[in-house]
Coordinates of N, CA and C and ligand atoms in Angstrom, one line a residue:
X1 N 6.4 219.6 -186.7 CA 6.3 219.9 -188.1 C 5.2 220.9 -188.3
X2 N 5.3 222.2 -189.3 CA 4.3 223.1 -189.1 C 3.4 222.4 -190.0
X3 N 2.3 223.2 -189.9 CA 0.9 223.0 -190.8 C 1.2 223.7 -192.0
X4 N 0.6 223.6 -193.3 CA 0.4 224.6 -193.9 C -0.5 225.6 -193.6
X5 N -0.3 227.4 -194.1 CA -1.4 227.6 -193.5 C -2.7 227.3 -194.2
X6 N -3.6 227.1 -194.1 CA -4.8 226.7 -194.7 C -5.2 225.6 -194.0
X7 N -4.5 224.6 -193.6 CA -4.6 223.3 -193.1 C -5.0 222.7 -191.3
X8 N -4.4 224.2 -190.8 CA -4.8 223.4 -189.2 C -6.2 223.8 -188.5
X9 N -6.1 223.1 -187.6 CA -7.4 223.7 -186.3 C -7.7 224.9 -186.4
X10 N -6.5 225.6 -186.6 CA -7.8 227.4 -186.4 C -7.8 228.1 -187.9
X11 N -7.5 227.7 -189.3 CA -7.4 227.6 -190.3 C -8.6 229.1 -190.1
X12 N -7.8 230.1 -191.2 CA -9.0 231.6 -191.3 C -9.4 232.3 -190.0
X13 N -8.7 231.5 -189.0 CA -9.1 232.6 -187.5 C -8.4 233.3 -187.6
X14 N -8.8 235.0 -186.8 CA -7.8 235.8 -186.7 C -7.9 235.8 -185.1
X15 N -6.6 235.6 -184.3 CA -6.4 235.6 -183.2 C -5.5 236.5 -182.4
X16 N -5.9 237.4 -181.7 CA -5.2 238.5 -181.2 C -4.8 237.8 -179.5
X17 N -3.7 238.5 -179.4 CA -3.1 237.7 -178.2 C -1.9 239.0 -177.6
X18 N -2.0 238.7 -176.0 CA -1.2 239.7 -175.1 C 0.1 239.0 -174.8
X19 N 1.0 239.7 -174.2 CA 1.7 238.5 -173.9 C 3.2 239.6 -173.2
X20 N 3.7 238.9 -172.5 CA 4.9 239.4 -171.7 C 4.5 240.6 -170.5
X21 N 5.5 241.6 -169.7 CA 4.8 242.0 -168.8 C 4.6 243.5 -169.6
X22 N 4.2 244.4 -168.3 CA 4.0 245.6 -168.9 C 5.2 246.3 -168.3
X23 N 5.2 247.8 -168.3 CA 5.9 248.8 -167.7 C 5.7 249.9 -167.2
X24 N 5.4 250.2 -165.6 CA 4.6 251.8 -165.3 C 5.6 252.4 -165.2
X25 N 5.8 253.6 -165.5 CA 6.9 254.4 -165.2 C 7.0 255.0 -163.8
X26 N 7.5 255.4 -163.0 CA 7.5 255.9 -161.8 C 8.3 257.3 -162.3
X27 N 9.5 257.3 -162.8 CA 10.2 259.1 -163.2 C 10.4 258.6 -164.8
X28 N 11.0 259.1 -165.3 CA 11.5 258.9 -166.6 C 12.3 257.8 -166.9
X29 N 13.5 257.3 -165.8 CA 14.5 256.3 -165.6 C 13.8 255.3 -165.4
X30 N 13.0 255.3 -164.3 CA 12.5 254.2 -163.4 C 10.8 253.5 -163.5
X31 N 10.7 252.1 -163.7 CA 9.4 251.5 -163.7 C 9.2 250.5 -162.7
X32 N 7.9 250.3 -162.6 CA 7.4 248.7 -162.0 C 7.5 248.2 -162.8
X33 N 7.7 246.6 -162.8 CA 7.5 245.8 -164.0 C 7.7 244.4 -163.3
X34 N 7.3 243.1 -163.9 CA 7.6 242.0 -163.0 C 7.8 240.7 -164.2
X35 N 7.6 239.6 -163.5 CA 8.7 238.8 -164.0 C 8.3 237.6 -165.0
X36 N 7.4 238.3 -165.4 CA 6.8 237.3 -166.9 C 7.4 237.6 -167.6
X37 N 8.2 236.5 -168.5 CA 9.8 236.4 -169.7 C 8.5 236.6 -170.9
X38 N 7.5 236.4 -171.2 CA 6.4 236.2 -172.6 C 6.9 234.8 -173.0
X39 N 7.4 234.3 -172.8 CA 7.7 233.1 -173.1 C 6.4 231.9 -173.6
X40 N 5.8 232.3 -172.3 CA 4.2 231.4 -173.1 C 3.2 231.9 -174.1
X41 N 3.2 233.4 -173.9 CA 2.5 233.8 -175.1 C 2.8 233.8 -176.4
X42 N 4.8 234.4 -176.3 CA 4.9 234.0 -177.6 C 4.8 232.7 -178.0
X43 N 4.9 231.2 -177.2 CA 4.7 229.7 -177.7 C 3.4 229.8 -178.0
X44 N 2.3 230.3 -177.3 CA 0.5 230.5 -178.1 C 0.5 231.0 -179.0
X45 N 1.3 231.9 -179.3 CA 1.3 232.9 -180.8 C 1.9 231.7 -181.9
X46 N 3.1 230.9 -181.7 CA 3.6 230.6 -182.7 C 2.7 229.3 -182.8
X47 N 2.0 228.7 -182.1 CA 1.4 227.4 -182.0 C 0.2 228.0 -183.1
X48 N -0.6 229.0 -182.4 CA -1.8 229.8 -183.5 C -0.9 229.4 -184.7
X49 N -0.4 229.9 -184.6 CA 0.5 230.4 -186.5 C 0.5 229.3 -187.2
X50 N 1.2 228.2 -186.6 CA 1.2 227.2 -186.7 C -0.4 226.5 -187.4
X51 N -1.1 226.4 -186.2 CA -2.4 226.0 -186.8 C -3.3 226.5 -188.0
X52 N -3.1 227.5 -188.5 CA -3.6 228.4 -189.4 C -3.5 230.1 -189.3
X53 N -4.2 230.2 -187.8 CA -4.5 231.2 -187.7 C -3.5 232.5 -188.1
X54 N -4.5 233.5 -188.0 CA -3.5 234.8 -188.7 C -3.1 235.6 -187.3
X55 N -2.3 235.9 -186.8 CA -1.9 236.1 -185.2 C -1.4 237.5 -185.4
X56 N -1.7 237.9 -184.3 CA -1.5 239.5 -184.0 C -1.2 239.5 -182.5
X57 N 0.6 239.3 -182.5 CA 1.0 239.7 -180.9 C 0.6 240.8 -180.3
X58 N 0.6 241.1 -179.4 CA 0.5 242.7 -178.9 C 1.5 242.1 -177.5
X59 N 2.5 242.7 -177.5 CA 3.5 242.4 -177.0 C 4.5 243.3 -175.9
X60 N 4.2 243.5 -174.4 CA 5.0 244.2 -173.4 C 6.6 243.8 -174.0
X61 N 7.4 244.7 -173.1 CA 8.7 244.1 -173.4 C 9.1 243.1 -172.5
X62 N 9.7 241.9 -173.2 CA 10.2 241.0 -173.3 C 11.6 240.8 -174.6
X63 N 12.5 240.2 -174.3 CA 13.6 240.0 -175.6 C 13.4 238.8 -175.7
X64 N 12.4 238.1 -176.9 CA 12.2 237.1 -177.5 C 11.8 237.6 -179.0
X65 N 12.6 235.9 -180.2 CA 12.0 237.0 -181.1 C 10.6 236.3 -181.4
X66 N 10.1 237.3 -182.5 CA 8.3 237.4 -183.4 C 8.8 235.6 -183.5
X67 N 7.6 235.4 -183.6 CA 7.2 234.0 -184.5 C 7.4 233.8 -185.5
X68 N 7.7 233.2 -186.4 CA 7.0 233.2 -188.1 C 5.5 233.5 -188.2
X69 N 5.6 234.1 -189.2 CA 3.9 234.8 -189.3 C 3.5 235.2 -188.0
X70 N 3.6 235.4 -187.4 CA 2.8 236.8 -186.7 C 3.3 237.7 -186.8
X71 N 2.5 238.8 -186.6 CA 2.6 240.1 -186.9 C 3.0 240.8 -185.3
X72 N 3.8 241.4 -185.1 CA 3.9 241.9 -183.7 C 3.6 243.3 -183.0
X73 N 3.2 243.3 -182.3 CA 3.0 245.2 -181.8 C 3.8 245.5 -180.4
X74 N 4.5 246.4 -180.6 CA 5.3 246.3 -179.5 C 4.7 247.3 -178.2
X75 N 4.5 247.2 -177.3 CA 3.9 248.4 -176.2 C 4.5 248.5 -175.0
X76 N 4.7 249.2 -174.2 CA 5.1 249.2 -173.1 C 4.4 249.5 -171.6
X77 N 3.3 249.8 -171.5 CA 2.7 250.4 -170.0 C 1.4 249.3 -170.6
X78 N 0.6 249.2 -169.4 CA -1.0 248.9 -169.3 C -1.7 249.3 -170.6
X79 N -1.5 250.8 -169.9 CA -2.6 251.6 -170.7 C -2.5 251.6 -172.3
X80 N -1.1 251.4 -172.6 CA -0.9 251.3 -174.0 C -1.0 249.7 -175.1
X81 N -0.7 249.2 -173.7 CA -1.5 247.6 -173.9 C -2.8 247.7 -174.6
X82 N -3.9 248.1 -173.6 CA -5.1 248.3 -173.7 C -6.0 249.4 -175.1
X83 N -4.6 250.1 -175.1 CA -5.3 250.8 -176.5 C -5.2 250.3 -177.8
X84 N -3.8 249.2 -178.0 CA -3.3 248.6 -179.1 C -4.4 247.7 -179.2
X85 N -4.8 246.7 -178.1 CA -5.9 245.7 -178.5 C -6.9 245.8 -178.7
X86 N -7.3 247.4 -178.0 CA -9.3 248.0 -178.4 C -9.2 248.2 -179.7
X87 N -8.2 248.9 -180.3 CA -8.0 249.1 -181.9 C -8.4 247.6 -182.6
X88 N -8.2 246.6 -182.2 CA -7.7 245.6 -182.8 C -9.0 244.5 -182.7
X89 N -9.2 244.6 -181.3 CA -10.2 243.8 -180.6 C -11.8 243.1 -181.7
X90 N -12.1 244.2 -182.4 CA -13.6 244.3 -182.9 C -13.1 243.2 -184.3
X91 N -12.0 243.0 -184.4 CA -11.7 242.1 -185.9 C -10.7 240.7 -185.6
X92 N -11.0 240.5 -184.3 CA -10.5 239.7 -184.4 C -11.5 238.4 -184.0
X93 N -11.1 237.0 -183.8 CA -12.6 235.8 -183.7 C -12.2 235.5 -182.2
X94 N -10.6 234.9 -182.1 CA -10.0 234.8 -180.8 C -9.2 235.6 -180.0
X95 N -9.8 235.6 -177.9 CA -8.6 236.8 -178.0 C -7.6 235.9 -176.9
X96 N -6.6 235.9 -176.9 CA -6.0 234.9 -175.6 C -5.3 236.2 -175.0
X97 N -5.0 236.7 -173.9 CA -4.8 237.2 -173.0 C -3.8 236.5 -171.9
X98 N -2.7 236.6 -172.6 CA -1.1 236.1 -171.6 C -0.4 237.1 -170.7
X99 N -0.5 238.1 -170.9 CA 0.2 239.1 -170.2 C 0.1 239.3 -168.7
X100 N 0.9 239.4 -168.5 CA 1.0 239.8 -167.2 C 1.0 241.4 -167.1
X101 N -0.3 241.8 -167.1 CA -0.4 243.2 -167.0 C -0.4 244.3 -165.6
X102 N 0.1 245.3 -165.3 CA 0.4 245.5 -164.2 C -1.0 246.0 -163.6
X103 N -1.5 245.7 -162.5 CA -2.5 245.8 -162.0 C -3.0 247.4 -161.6
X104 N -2.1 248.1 -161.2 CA -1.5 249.6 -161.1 C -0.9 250.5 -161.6
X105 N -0.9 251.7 -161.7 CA 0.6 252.5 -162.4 C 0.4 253.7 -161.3
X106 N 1.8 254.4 -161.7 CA 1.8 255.3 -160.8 C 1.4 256.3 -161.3
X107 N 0.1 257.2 -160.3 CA -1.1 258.2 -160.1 C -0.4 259.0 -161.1
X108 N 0.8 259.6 -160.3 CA 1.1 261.4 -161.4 C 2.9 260.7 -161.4
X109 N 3.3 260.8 -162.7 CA 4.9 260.6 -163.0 C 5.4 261.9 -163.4
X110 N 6.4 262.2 -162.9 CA 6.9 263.5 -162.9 C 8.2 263.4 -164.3
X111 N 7.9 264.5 -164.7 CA 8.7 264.5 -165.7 C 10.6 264.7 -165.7
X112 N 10.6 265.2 -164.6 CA 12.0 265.1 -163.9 C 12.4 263.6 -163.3
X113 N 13.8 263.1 -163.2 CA 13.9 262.2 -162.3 C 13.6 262.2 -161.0
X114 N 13.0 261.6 -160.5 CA 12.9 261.7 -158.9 C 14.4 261.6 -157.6
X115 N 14.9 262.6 -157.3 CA 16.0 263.0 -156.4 C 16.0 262.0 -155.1
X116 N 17.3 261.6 -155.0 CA 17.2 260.8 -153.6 C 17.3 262.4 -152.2
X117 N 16.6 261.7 -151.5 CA 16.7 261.8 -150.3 C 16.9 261.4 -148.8
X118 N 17.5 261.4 -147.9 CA 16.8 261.2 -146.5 C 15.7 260.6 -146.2
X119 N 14.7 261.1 -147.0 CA 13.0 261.3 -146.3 C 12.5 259.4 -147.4
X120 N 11.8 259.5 -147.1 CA 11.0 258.3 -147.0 C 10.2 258.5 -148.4
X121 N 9.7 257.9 -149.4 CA 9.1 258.2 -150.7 C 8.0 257.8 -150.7
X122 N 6.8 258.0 -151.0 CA 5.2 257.2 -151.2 C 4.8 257.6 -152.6
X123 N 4.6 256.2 -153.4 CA 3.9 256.3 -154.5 C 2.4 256.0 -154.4
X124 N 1.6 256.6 -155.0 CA 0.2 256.1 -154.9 C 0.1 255.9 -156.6
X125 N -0.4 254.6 -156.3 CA -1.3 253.8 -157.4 C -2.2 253.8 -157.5
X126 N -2.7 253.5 -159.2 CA -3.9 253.5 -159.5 C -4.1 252.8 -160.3
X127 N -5.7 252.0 -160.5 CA -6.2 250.9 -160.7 C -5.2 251.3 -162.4
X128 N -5.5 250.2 -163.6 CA -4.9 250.3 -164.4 C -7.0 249.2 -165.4
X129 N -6.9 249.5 -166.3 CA -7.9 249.1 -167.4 C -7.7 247.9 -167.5
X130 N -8.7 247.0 -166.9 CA -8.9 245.0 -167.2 C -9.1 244.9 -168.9
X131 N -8.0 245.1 -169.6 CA -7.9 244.8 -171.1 C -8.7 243.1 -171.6
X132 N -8.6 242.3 -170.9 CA -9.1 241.2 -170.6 C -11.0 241.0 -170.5
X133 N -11.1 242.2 -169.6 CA -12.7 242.3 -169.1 C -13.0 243.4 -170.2
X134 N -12.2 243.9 -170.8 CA -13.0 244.8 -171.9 C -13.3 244.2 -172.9
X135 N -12.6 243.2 -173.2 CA -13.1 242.6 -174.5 C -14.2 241.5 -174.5
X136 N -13.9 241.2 -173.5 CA -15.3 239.6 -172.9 C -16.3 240.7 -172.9
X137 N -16.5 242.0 -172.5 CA -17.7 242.9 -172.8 C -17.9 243.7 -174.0
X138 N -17.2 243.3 -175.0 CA -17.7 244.0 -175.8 C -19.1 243.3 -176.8
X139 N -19.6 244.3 -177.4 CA -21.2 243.8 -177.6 C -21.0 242.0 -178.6
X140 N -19.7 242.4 -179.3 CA -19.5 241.6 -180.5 C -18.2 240.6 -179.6
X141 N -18.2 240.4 -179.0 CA -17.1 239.7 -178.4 C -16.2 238.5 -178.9
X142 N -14.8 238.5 -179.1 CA -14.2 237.1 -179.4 C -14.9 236.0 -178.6
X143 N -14.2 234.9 -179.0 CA -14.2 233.9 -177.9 C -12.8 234.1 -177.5
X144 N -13.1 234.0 -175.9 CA -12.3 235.1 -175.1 C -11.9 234.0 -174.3
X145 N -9.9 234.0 -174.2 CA -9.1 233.0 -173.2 C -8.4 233.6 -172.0
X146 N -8.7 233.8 -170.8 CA -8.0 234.7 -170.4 C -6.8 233.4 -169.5
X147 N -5.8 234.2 -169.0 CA -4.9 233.4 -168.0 C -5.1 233.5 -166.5
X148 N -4.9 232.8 -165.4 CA -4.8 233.1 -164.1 C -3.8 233.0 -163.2
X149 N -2.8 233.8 -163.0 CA -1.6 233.2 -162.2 C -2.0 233.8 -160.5
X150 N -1.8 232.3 -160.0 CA -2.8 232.2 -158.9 C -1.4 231.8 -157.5
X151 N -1.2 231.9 -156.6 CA -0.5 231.2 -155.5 C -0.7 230.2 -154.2
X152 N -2.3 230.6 -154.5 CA -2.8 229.6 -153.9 C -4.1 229.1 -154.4
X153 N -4.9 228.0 -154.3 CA -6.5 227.9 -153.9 C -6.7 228.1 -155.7
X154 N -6.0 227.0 -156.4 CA -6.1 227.4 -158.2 C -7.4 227.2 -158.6
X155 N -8.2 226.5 -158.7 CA -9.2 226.0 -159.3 C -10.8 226.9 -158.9
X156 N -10.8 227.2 -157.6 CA -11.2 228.2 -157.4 C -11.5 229.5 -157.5
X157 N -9.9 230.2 -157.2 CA -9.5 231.3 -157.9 C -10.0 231.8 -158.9
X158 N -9.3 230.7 -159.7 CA -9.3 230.8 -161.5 C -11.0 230.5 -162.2
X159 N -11.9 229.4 -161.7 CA -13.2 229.7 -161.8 C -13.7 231.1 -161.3
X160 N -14.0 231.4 -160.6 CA -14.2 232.5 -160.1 C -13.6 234.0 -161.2
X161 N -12.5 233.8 -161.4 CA -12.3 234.6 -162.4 C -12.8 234.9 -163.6
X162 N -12.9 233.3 -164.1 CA -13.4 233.3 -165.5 C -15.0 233.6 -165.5
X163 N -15.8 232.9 -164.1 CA -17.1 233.8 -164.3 C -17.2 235.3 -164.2
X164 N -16.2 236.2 -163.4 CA -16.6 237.2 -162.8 C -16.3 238.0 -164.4
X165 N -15.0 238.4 -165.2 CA -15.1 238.6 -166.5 C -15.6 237.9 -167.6
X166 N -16.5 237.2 -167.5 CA -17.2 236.6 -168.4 C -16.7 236.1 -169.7
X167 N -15.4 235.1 -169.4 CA -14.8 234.6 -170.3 C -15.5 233.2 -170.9
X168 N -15.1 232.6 -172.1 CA -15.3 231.3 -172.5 C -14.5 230.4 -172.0
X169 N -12.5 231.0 -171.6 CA -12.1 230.0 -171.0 C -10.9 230.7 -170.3
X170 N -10.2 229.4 -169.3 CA -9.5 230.2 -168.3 C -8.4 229.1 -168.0
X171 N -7.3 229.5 -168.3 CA -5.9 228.7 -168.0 C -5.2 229.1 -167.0
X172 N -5.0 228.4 -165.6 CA -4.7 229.1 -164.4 C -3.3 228.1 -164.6
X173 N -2.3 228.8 -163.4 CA -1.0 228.4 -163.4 C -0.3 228.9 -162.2
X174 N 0.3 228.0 -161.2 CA 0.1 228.1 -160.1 C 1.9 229.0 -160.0
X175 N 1.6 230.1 -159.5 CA 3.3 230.8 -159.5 C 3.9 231.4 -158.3
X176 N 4.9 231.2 -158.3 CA 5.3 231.7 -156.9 C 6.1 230.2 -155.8
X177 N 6.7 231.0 -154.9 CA 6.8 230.3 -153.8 C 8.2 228.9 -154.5
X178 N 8.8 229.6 -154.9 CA 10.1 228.7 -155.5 C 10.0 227.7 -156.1
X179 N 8.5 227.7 -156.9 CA 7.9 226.4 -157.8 C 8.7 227.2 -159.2
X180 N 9.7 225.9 -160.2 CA 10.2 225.9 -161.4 C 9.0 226.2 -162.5
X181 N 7.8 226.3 -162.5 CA 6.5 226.5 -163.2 C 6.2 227.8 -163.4
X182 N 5.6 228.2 -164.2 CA 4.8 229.7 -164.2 C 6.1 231.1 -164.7
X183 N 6.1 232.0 -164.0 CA 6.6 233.1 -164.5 C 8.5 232.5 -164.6
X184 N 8.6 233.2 -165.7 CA 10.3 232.8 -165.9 C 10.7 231.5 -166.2
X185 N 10.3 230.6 -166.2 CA 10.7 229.3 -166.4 C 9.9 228.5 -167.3
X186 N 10.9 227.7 -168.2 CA 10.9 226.5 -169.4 C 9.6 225.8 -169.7
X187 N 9.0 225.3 -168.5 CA 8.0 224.5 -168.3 C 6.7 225.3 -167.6
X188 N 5.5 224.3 -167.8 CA 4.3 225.2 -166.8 C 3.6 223.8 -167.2
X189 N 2.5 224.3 -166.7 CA 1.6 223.2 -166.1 C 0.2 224.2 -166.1
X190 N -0.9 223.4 -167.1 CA -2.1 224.6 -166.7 C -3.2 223.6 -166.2
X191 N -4.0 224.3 -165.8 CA -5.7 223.7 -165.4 C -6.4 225.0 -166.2
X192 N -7.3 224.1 -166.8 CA -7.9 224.9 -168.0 C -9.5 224.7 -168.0
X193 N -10.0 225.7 -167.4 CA -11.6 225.8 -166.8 C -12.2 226.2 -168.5
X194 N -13.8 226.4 -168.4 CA -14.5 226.6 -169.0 C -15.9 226.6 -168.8
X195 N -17.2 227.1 -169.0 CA -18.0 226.5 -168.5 C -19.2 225.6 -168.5
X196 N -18.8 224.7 -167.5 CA -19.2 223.2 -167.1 C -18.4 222.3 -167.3
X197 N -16.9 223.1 -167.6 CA -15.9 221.6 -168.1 C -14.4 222.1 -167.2
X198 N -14.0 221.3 -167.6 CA -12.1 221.4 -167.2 C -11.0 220.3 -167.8
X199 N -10.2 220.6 -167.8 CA -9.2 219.7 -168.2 C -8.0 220.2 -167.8
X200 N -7.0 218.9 -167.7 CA -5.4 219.2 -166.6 C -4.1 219.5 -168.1
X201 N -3.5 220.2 -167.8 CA -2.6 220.1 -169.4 C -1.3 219.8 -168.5
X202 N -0.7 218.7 -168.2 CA 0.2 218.2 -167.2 C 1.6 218.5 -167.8
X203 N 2.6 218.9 -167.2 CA 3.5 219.8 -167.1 C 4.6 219.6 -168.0
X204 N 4.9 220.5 -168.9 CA 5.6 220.5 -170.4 C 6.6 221.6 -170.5
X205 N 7.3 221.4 -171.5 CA 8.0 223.1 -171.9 C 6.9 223.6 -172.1
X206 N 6.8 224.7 -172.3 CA 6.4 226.1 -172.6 C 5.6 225.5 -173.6
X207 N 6.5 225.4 -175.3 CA 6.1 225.0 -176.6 C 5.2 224.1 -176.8
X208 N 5.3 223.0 -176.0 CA 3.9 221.7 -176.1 C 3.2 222.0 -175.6
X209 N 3.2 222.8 -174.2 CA 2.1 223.1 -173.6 C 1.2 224.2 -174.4
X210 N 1.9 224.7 -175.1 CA 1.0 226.0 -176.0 C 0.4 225.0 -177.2
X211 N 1.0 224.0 -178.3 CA 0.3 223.2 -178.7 C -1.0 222.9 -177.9
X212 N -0.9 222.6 -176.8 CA -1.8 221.3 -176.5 C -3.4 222.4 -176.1
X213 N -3.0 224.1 -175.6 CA -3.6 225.0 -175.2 C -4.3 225.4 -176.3
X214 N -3.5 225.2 -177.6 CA -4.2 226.0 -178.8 C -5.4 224.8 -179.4
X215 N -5.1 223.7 -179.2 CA -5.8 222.1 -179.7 C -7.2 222.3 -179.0
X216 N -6.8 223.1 -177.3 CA -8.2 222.7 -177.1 C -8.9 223.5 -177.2
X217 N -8.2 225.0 -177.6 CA -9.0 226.3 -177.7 C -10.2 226.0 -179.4
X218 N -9.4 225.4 -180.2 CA -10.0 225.2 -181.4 C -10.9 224.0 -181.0
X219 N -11.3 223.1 -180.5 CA -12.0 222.0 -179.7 C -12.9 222.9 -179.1
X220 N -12.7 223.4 -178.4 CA -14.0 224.5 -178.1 C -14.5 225.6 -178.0
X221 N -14.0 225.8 -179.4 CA -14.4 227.3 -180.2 C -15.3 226.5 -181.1
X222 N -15.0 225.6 -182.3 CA -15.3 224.6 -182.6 C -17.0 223.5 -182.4
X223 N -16.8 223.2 -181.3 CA -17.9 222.9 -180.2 C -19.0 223.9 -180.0
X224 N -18.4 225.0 -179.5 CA -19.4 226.1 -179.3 C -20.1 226.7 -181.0
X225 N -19.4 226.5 -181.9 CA -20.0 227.0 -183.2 C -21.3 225.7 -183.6
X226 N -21.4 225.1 -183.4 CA -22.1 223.5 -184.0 C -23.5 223.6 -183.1
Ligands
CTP1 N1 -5.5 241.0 -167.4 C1 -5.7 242.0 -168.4 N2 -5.7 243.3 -168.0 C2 -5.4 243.7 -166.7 C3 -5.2 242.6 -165.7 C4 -5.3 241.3 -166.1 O1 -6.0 241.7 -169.5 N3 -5.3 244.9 -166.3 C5 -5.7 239.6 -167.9 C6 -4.4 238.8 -167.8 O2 -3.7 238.9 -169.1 C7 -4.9 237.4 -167.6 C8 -6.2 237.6 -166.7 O3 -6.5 239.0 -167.0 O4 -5.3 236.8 -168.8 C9 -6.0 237.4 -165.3 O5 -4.9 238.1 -164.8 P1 -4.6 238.0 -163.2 O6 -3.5 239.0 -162.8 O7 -4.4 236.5 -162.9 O8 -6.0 238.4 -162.6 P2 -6.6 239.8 -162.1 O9 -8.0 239.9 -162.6 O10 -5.7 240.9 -162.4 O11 -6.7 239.6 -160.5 P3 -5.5 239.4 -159.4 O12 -4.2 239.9 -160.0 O13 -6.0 240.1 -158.2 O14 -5.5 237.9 -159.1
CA2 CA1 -3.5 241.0 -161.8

């Protein structure tokens, strides 16, 4: 049952949120891209909405539709990830960070399609902007949720992550290796760091699991204001 808005946990937040994968172009035809559906971000977005909050997707391609009330921004590469949210970043309270952003893009993309050949091809990559670590550093910072999709050694990992970008909190989710959890699939399962604390969000659709994500994000946004 929705809330009215006025009525829930994040009631007057404005919450900015990433969500789905990105796209580097390699020629004009052709990208990297990988295999996050947005499926959980959009469930964080509509769960916000739900709660009160005033929600602003910023959204790789994925074919899912907008929420009710949120507002959507559609983007496609890293870099254009990263400039929709800096625009955005300074006005918003919460930032959750779902995407699966590509870690690299390719150096120089040629504006012709790239011709097959015989010969062997080498792309060189390059680092791509931690849209995530820019905003945990900005002077005025949200309270900042990033995600960790991890394959092995989660709790670790995913701490370690959350101190090294200096987040308030970190939802790790173990992906890979022919587990039904994590990228592309219905259900997930998080461990949700913070610091000095943790808690297990035990394994749900998508939808309840983003309820139960947004309950505790307002629990200790909340907490930390008092
Ligand atoms: N993230 C981001 N911008 C990037 C890379 C990651 O905002 N260029 C965010 C993701 O949205 C996620 C968090 O950072 O919330 C962690 O992403 P993840 O890929 O797990 O971690 P990385 O720091 O990229 O490290 P690695 O891929 O080596 O595990
Ligand atoms: Ca990464």
């Amino acid at each position: 049952v929705a809330l009215l808005a006025g009525d829930g946990p994040l009631r007057g937040e404005r919450v900015l949120i990433t969500a789905g994968p990105t796209r580097e172009a390699i020629d004009p035809v052709r990208f990297i891209g990988n295999r996050s559906s947005g499926r959980m971000g959009f469930a964080v977005a509509a769960a916000a909405a739900r709660a009160g909050a005033k929600v602003v997707l910023v959204a790789g391609p994925c074919s899912l539709a907008t929420p009710g009330g949120v507002e959507r921004v559609d983007v496609e590469s890293a870099r254009e990830m990263h400039e929709a949210v800096m625009q955005r970043a300074g006005d918003c309270d919460i930032f959750i960070a779902t995407a699966a952003v590509a870690d690299y893009r390719v150096d120089r993309v040629p504006e012709q399609k790239i011709k097959k050949s015989d010969q062997p091809v080498a792309l060189t990559l390059v680092p791509n902007p931690d849209i995530l670590q820019a905003v945990a550093g900005l002077p005025r910072a949200p309270f900042t949720v990033g995600f960790a999709a991890e394959t092995e050694r989660l709790a670790e990992y995913a701490e370690a992550k959350r101190a090294r970008k200096g987040l308030d909190m970190i939802a790790a989710n173990l992906v890979g290796g022919g587990r039904d959890t994590g990228f592309d699939s219905a259900d997930n399962a998080l461990e949700v760091f913070w610091a000095g604390g943790h808690r297990s969000l035990p394994r749900a659709p998508k939808i309840q699991l983003a309820e139960a994500l947004v309950a505790l994000i307002a629990e200790r946004r909340h907490g930390n204001d008092q």
